[in-house]
């Protein structure tokens, strides 16, 4: 089987830097490519709304809604209510992107932690998949996810199990570590807890050894692929704005690392995305 089988598990078609013409052009490119499904991630109330609009416009587009830690200093309780309401939309498949960013947000650590915990509680009460952004805050992110019950037995019981390589059912906490940049040890710890590791452009970078090691050590059943477009462009296009169809180069790299045929890797990674976000595996219309 060939064509329309790529899953982009985190991208920003809703990117505020696009005008409508540019957005339509990006969408056309995706429609014409092998990308079968994208998750359009919001990072504020406005961009989450935009992501929902995209999802209403394009059959192959689904939305994630949430407030990014970069907005930790300015969000309101009403914003959280809006996000919670959006979770009920038929094409909203996840809460995100949410998390901690201590690389850019050194001055707002306390506010970020509070915003993260509040959103995780919303995610827990609705039992929806969560999409986690973490930068320079690996240990604290893991601690908070544990404390808020994201890896609890109750949480895992809310979702169907997945099969490991030996065909045994293992729990799935529906926690996506978006563009994972931690160590292989941390990745394995997350997987053992029931999380899913999402791999983006850095796996193709010359200095991407750490991410290559993650892909080596984490079974492919626990990996998803994403572009984070327009950011984090993979080689050989690094330096230009990223686009969803470039994801093919990320999957090629994963297939190479895993010593698999490209088509086989693509197929498994597509199935992983559909399962994680509860999306039926229809071919693109
Ligand atoms: Zn992103």
mmCIF file of C-alpha atoms and ligand atoms in Angstrom:
data_model
loop_
_atom_site.group_PDB
_atom_site.id
_atom_site.type_symbol
_atom_site.label_atom_id
_atom_site.label_comp_id
_atom_site.label_asym_id
_atom_site.label_seq_id
_atom_site.Cartn_x
_atom_site.Cartn_y
_atom_site.Cartn_z
ATOM 1 C CA UNK A 1 0.000 0.000 0.000
ATOM 2 C CA UNK A 2 1.366 3.402 -0.910
ATOM 3 C CA UNK A 3 0.359 7.018 -0.540
ATOM 4 C CA UNK A 4 -1.472 9.161 2.000
ATOM 5 C CA UNK A 5 -0.007 7.269 4.907
ATOM 6 C CA UNK A 6 1.997 9.854 6.804
ATOM 7 C CA UNK A 7 0.847 11.163 10.169
ATOM 8 C CA UNK A 8 2.025 14.598 11.335
ATOM 9 C CA UNK A 9 1.297 14.477 15.061
ATOM 10 C CA UNK A 10 2.125 18.132 15.816
ATOM 11 C CA UNK A 11 2.119 21.029 13.383
ATOM 12 C CA UNK A 12 0.857 24.606 13.217
ATOM 13 C CA UNK A 13 -1.229 25.120 10.102
ATOM 14 C CA UNK A 14 -2.922 27.766 12.283
ATOM 15 C CA UNK A 15 0.411 29.681 12.533
ATOM 16 C CA UNK A 16 -0.391 33.360 13.093
ATOM 17 C CA UNK A 17 2.395 34.413 10.734
ATOM 18 C CA UNK A 18 0.442 32.984 7.765
ATOM 19 C CA UNK A 19 -2.089 35.126 5.947
ATOM 20 C CA UNK A 20 -5.115 33.260 4.604
ATOM 21 C CA UNK A 21 -3.568 32.814 1.171
ATOM 22 C CA UNK A 22 -0.423 31.314 2.618
ATOM 23 C CA UNK A 23 -2.429 29.024 4.888
ATOM 24 C CA UNK A 24 -4.529 27.812 1.943
ATOM 25 C CA UNK A 25 -1.341 27.203 -0.021
ATOM 26 C CA UNK A 26 0.143 25.114 2.818
ATOM 27 C CA UNK A 27 -3.105 23.171 3.017
ATOM 28 C CA UNK A 28 -3.036 22.512 -0.729
ATOM 29 C CA UNK A 29 0.494 21.161 -0.439
ATOM 30 C CA UNK A 30 -0.580 18.816 2.329
ATOM 31 C CA UNK A 31 -3.644 17.655 0.389
ATOM 32 C CA UNK A 32 -1.411 16.827 -2.597
ATOM 33 C CA UNK A 33 1.237 15.033 -0.508
ATOM 34 C CA UNK A 34 1.525 11.654 1.213
ATOM 35 C CA UNK A 35 0.560 13.296 4.498
ATOM 36 C CA UNK A 36 -2.745 11.686 5.448
ATOM 37 C CA UNK A 37 -3.529 13.351 8.755
ATOM 38 C CA UNK A 38 -2.195 16.343 10.697
ATOM 39 C CA UNK A 39 -2.776 17.482 14.247
ATOM 40 C CA UNK A 40 -2.949 21.279 14.126
ATOM 41 C CA UNK A 41 -1.762 22.427 17.559
ATOM 42 C CA UNK A 42 -2.929 25.644 19.184
ATOM 43 C CA UNK A 43 -0.812 27.604 21.665
ATOM 44 C CA UNK A 44 -3.375 30.197 22.820
ATOM 45 C CA UNK A 45 -7.153 30.627 22.805
ATOM 46 C CA UNK A 46 -6.971 32.476 19.477
ATOM 47 C CA UNK A 47 -4.696 29.965 17.739
ATOM 48 C CA UNK A 48 -6.688 27.048 19.170
ATOM 49 C CA UNK A 49 -9.811 28.574 17.619
ATOM 50 C CA UNK A 50 -7.929 28.894 14.353
ATOM 51 C CA UNK A 51 -6.866 25.238 14.572
ATOM 52 C CA UNK A 52 -10.523 24.256 14.961
ATOM 53 C CA UNK A 53 -11.388 26.371 11.923
ATOM 54 C CA UNK A 54 -8.708 24.536 9.920
ATOM 55 C CA UNK A 55 -10.090 21.213 11.135
ATOM 56 C CA UNK A 56 -13.593 22.207 10.057
ATOM 57 C CA UNK A 57 -12.254 23.181 6.631
ATOM 58 C CA UNK A 58 -10.057 20.162 5.870
ATOM 59 C CA UNK A 59 -11.122 16.548 6.383
ATOM 60 C CA UNK A 60 -7.522 15.441 7.066
ATOM 61 C CA UNK A 61 -6.927 18.120 9.711
ATOM 62 C CA UNK A 62 -7.655 17.621 13.427
ATOM 63 C CA UNK A 63 -7.015 20.089 16.238
ATOM 64 C CA UNK A 64 -5.306 20.209 19.616
ATOM 65 C CA UNK A 65 -6.206 23.128 21.880
ATOM 66 C CA UNK A 66 -4.225 24.605 24.738
ATOM 67 C CA UNK A 67 -2.206 27.485 26.143
ATOM 68 C CA UNK A 68 1.563 27.346 25.641
ATOM 69 C CA UNK A 69 3.831 28.227 28.592
ATOM 70 C CA UNK A 70 5.005 31.335 26.729
ATOM 71 C CA UNK A 71 1.594 32.847 27.592
ATOM 72 C CA UNK A 72 1.870 31.973 31.296
ATOM 73 C CA UNK A 73 2.129 35.597 32.402
ATOM 74 C CA UNK A 74 -0.992 36.812 30.618
ATOM 75 C CA UNK A 75 -3.626 34.025 30.490
ATOM 76 C CA UNK A 76 -6.912 34.426 32.373
ATOM 77 C CA UNK A 77 -9.247 31.959 34.060
ATOM 78 C CA UNK A 78 -11.697 32.698 31.282
ATOM 79 C CA UNK A 79 -9.110 31.521 28.739
ATOM 80 C CA UNK A 80 -8.967 28.188 30.550
ATOM 81 C CA UNK A 81 -12.756 27.938 30.399
ATOM 82 C CA UNK A 82 -12.640 28.600 26.641
ATOM 83 C CA UNK A 83 -10.023 25.863 26.163
ATOM 84 C CA UNK A 84 -12.084 23.442 28.214
ATOM 85 C CA UNK A 85 -15.162 24.201 26.101
ATOM 86 C CA UNK A 86 -13.217 23.608 22.887
ATOM 87 C CA UNK A 87 -12.349 20.069 23.997
ATOM 88 C CA UNK A 88 -15.955 19.117 23.243
ATOM 89 C CA UNK A 89 -15.580 19.947 19.545
ATOM 90 C CA UNK A 90 -15.870 16.847 17.334
ATOM 91 C CA UNK A 91 -12.477 17.443 15.698
ATOM 92 C CA UNK A 92 -10.487 18.372 18.790
ATOM 93 C CA UNK A 93 -8.439 15.281 19.616
ATOM 94 C CA UNK A 94 -6.081 16.522 22.326
ATOM 95 C CA UNK A 95 -5.181 19.156 24.883
ATOM 96 C CA UNK A 96 -2.011 20.947 23.800
ATOM 97 C CA UNK A 97 0.414 22.240 23.409
ATOM 98 C CA UNK A 98 0.893 22.742 27.107
ATOM 99 C CA UNK A 99 3.957 22.410 29.322
ATOM 100 C CA UNK A 100 7.027 24.190 30.621
ATOM 101 C CA UNK A 101 9.616 26.258 28.784
ATOM 102 C CA UNK A 102 12.404 27.452 31.041
ATOM 103 C CA UNK A 103 14.652 28.225 28.073
ATOM 104 C CA UNK A 104 12.667 31.300 27.039
ATOM 105 C CA UNK A 105 10.510 31.708 30.114
ATOM 106 C CA UNK A 106 13.037 32.031 32.927
ATOM 107 C CA UNK A 107 11.056 34.868 34.539
ATOM 108 C CA UNK A 108 7.695 33.118 34.562
ATOM 109 C CA UNK A 109 8.533 29.720 36.087
ATOM 110 C CA UNK A 110 5.918 29.912 38.836
ATOM 111 C CA UNK A 111 3.188 31.078 36.447
ATOM 112 C CA UNK A 112 4.112 28.342 33.962
ATOM 113 C CA UNK A 113 3.892 25.637 36.591
ATOM 114 C CA UNK A 114 0.499 26.898 37.690
ATOM 115 C CA UNK A 115 -0.828 27.095 34.119
ATOM 116 C CA UNK A 116 0.537 23.617 33.350
ATOM 117 C CA UNK A 117 -1.059 22.058 36.420
ATOM 118 C CA UNK A 118 -4.405 23.762 35.778
ATOM 119 C CA UNK A 119 -4.507 22.509 32.200
ATOM 120 C CA UNK A 120 -3.443 18.987 33.201
ATOM 121 C CA UNK A 121 -6.359 18.940 35.633
ATOM 122 C CA UNK A 122 -8.688 19.856 32.770
ATOM 123 C CA UNK A 123 -7.125 17.074 30.691
ATOM 124 C CA UNK A 124 -7.602 14.625 33.536
ATOM 125 C CA UNK A 125 -11.225 15.526 34.157
ATOM 126 C CA UNK A 126 -12.071 15.064 30.466
ATOM 127 C CA UNK A 127 -9.649 12.135 29.961
ATOM 128 C CA UNK A 128 -8.269 13.450 26.670
ATOM 129 C CA UNK A 129 -4.814 12.877 25.150
ATOM 130 C CA UNK A 130 -2.297 15.562 26.163
ATOM 131 C CA UNK A 131 0.482 17.073 24.040
ATOM 132 C CA UNK A 132 3.437 18.183 26.140
ATOM 133 C CA UNK A 133 6.019 20.857 25.341
ATOM 134 C CA UNK A 134 9.048 20.829 27.629
ATOM 135 C CA UNK A 135 12.302 22.727 27.357
ATOM 136 C CA UNK A 136 15.033 22.959 29.991
ATOM 137 C CA UNK A 137 12.551 21.495 32.473
ATOM 138 C CA UNK A 138 12.751 17.719 31.945
ATOM 139 C CA UNK A 139 12.674 16.533 35.550
ATOM 140 C CA UNK A 140 10.036 18.985 36.715
ATOM 141 C CA UNK A 141 7.778 18.124 33.760
ATOM 142 C CA UNK A 142 7.988 14.426 34.606
ATOM 143 C CA UNK A 143 7.354 15.106 38.316
ATOM 144 C CA UNK A 144 4.306 17.253 37.600
ATOM 145 C CA UNK A 145 2.843 14.741 35.126
ATOM 146 C CA UNK A 146 3.196 12.064 37.795
ATOM 147 C CA UNK A 147 1.781 14.266 40.570
ATOM 148 C CA UNK A 148 -1.237 15.255 38.496
ATOM 149 C CA UNK A 149 -2.041 11.596 37.860
ATOM 150 C CA UNK A 150 -1.272 11.392 34.149
ATOM 151 C CA UNK A 151 0.322 7.973 34.642
ATOM 152 C CA UNK A 152 -2.120 6.732 37.265
ATOM 153 C CA UNK A 153 -3.918 3.410 36.894
ATOM 154 C CA UNK A 154 -7.191 5.301 36.602
ATOM 155 C CA UNK A 155 -5.871 7.373 33.702
ATOM 156 C CA UNK A 156 -4.471 4.353 31.865
ATOM 157 C CA UNK A 157 -7.705 2.437 32.387
ATOM 158 C CA UNK A 158 -9.558 5.211 30.524
ATOM 159 C CA UNK A 159 -7.811 4.335 27.251
ATOM 160 C CA UNK A 160 -7.469 1.096 25.274
ATOM 161 C CA UNK A 161 -4.136 -0.698 25.642
ATOM 162 C CA UNK A 162 -1.656 -0.878 22.744
ATOM 163 C CA UNK A 163 0.402 -3.835 21.592
ATOM 164 C CA UNK A 164 4.163 -4.017 22.023
ATOM 165 C CA UNK A 165 6.464 -5.730 19.511
ATOM 166 C CA UNK A 166 5.736 -9.145 21.048
ATOM 167 C CA UNK A 167 2.011 -8.556 20.677
ATOM 168 C CA UNK A 168 1.403 -8.047 24.386
ATOM 169 C CA UNK A 169 -1.019 -5.339 25.501
ATOM 170 C CA UNK A 170 0.657 -2.459 27.363
ATOM 171 C CA UNK A 171 -0.987 0.599 28.935
ATOM 172 C CA UNK A 172 -1.279 3.863 27.086
ATOM 173 C CA UNK A 173 -1.591 7.024 29.204
ATOM 174 C CA UNK A 174 -2.070 9.150 26.047
ATOM 175 C CA UNK A 175 0.740 11.518 26.937
ATOM 176 C CA UNK A 176 2.664 12.803 23.895
ATOM 177 C CA UNK A 177 6.140 14.197 24.535
ATOM 178 C CA UNK A 178 6.137 16.607 21.616
ATOM 179 C CA UNK A 179 9.479 16.947 19.800
ATOM 180 C CA UNK A 180 11.213 14.960 22.510
ATOM 181 C CA UNK A 181 14.708 16.297 23.214
ATOM 182 C CA UNK A 182 15.646 14.397 26.374
ATOM 183 C CA UNK A 183 17.982 11.441 26.813
ATOM 184 C CA UNK A 184 17.291 7.838 25.812
ATOM 185 C CA UNK A 185 17.095 6.970 29.522
ATOM 186 C CA UNK A 186 14.373 9.541 30.107
ATOM 187 C CA UNK A 187 12.525 8.370 26.982
ATOM 188 C CA UNK A 188 12.552 4.796 28.267
ATOM 189 C CA UNK A 189 11.305 5.945 31.649
ATOM 190 C CA UNK A 190 8.421 7.774 29.960
ATOM 191 C CA UNK A 191 7.543 4.772 27.807
ATOM 192 C CA UNK A 192 7.509 2.499 30.862
ATOM 193 C CA UNK A 193 5.020 4.911 32.438
ATOM 194 C CA UNK A 194 2.746 4.734 29.377
ATOM 195 C CA UNK A 195 3.800 7.841 27.404
ATOM 196 C CA UNK A 196 4.529 8.204 23.685
ATOM 197 C CA UNK A 197 7.675 9.817 22.289
ATOM 198 C CA UNK A 198 7.111 12.219 19.411
ATOM 199 C CA UNK A 199 10.068 12.701 17.064
ATOM 200 C CA UNK A 200 10.643 15.736 14.833
ATOM 201 C CA UNK A 201 13.267 17.376 12.618
ATOM 202 C CA UNK A 202 16.182 17.274 15.096
ATOM 203 C CA UNK A 203 16.583 13.524 14.424
ATOM 204 C CA UNK A 204 17.923 14.520 10.977
ATOM 205 C CA UNK A 205 20.394 17.111 12.294
ATOM 206 C CA UNK A 206 24.147 16.536 12.335
ATOM 207 C CA UNK A 207 24.115 17.315 16.072
ATOM 208 C CA UNK A 208 21.028 15.156 16.599
ATOM 209 C CA UNK A 209 22.882 12.208 18.151
ATOM 210 C CA UNK A 210 20.840 12.313 21.330
ATOM 211 C CA UNK A 211 17.573 12.016 19.413
ATOM 212 C CA UNK A 212 19.030 9.263 17.217
ATOM 213 C CA UNK A 213 19.841 7.358 20.408
ATOM 214 C CA UNK A 214 16.253 7.851 21.615
ATOM 215 C CA UNK A 215 14.912 6.377 18.358
ATOM 216 C CA UNK A 216 17.361 3.473 18.650
ATOM 217 C CA UNK A 217 16.286 2.584 22.153
ATOM 218 C CA UNK A 218 12.539 3.234 22.105
ATOM 219 C CA UNK A 219 10.473 0.550 20.315
ATOM 220 C CA UNK A 220 8.720 2.023 17.262
ATOM 221 C CA UNK A 221 5.328 1.146 18.778
ATOM 222 C CA UNK A 222 5.890 4.006 21.240
ATOM 223 C CA UNK A 223 7.019 6.600 18.694
ATOM 224 C CA UNK A 224 5.049 9.181 16.696
ATOM 225 C CA UNK A 225 6.324 11.598 14.051
ATOM 226 C CA UNK A 226 5.746 15.324 13.752
ATOM 227 C CA UNK A 227 7.078 18.406 11.994
ATOM 228 C CA UNK A 228 6.230 21.263 14.392
ATOM 229 C CA UNK A 229 5.994 23.243 11.119
ATOM 230 C CA UNK A 230 6.799 26.042 10.456
ATOM 231 C CA UNK A 231 9.558 25.397 13.032
ATOM 232 C CA UNK A 232 12.299 22.741 13.337
ATOM 233 C CA UNK A 233 12.804 22.049 9.640
ATOM 234 C CA UNK A 234 14.510 18.696 8.972
ATOM 235 C CA UNK A 235 17.554 18.205 6.756
ATOM 236 C CA UNK A 236 17.982 18.683 3.830
ATOM 237 C CA UNK A 237 15.739 21.764 4.123
ATOM 238 C CA UNK A 238 17.091 23.155 7.388
ATOM 239 C CA UNK A 239 17.149 26.963 7.316
ATOM 240 C CA UNK A 240 13.815 27.308 5.500
ATOM 241 C CA UNK A 241 10.358 27.366 7.102
ATOM 242 C CA UNK A 242 9.170 23.826 7.803
ATOM 243 C CA UNK A 243 6.224 22.220 5.981
ATOM 244 C CA UNK A 244 4.222 19.102 6.839
ATOM 245 C CA UNK A 245 5.269 17.178 3.677
ATOM 246 C CA UNK A 246 8.940 17.457 4.788
ATOM 247 C CA UNK A 247 8.044 14.870 7.434
ATOM 248 C CA UNK A 248 9.018 12.198 4.927
ATOM 249 C CA UNK A 249 12.667 12.991 5.718
ATOM 250 C CA UNK A 250 12.061 12.409 9.420
ATOM 251 C CA UNK A 251 10.466 9.023 8.714
ATOM 252 C CA UNK A 252 13.314 8.075 6.328
ATOM 253 C CA UNK A 253 15.780 8.781 9.116
ATOM 254 C CA UNK A 254 13.768 6.732 11.627
ATOM 255 C CA UNK A 255 13.524 3.831 9.149
ATOM 256 C CA UNK A 256 17.298 3.994 8.643
ATOM 257 C CA UNK A 257 17.984 3.993 12.397
ATOM 258 C CA UNK A 258 15.532 1.124 12.931
ATOM 259 C CA UNK A 259 16.883 -0.756 9.892
ATOM 260 C CA UNK A 260 13.357 -0.996 8.450
ATOM 261 C CA UNK A 261 11.853 -0.440 5.027
ATOM 262 C CA UNK A 262 10.544 3.099 4.679
ATOM 263 C CA UNK A 263 7.002 1.891 3.899
ATOM 264 C CA UNK A 264 6.915 -0.347 6.965
ATOM 265 C CA UNK A 265 8.015 2.492 9.259
ATOM 266 C CA UNK A 266 5.522 4.876 7.657
ATOM 267 C CA UNK A 267 2.687 2.384 8.141
ATOM 268 C CA UNK A 268 3.444 1.737 11.834
ATOM 269 C CA UNK A 269 3.917 5.440 12.600
ATOM 270 C CA UNK A 270 0.629 6.250 10.875
ATOM 271 C CA UNK A 271 -1.192 3.595 12.871
ATOM 272 C CA UNK A 272 0.399 4.908 16.084
ATOM 273 C CA UNK A 273 -0.880 8.426 15.382
ATOM 274 C CA UNK A 274 -4.412 7.261 14.549
ATOM 275 C CA UNK A 275 -4.563 5.164 17.692
ATOM 276 C CA UNK A 276 -3.157 7.857 19.971
ATOM 277 C CA UNK A 277 -5.588 10.544 18.752
ATOM 278 C CA UNK A 278 -8.585 8.225 18.204
ATOM 279 C CA UNK A 279 -8.839 8.970 14.501
ATOM 280 C CA UNK A 280 -10.330 6.417 12.088
ATOM 281 C CA UNK A 281 -7.824 5.246 9.503
ATOM 282 C CA UNK A 282 -9.671 6.519 6.439
ATOM 283 C CA UNK A 283 -7.732 7.429 3.349
ATOM 284 C CA UNK A 284 -7.607 11.142 2.662
ATOM 285 C CA UNK A 285 -10.586 12.350 0.646
HETATM 286 ZN ZN1 LIG B 1 4.659 23.320 18.290
#
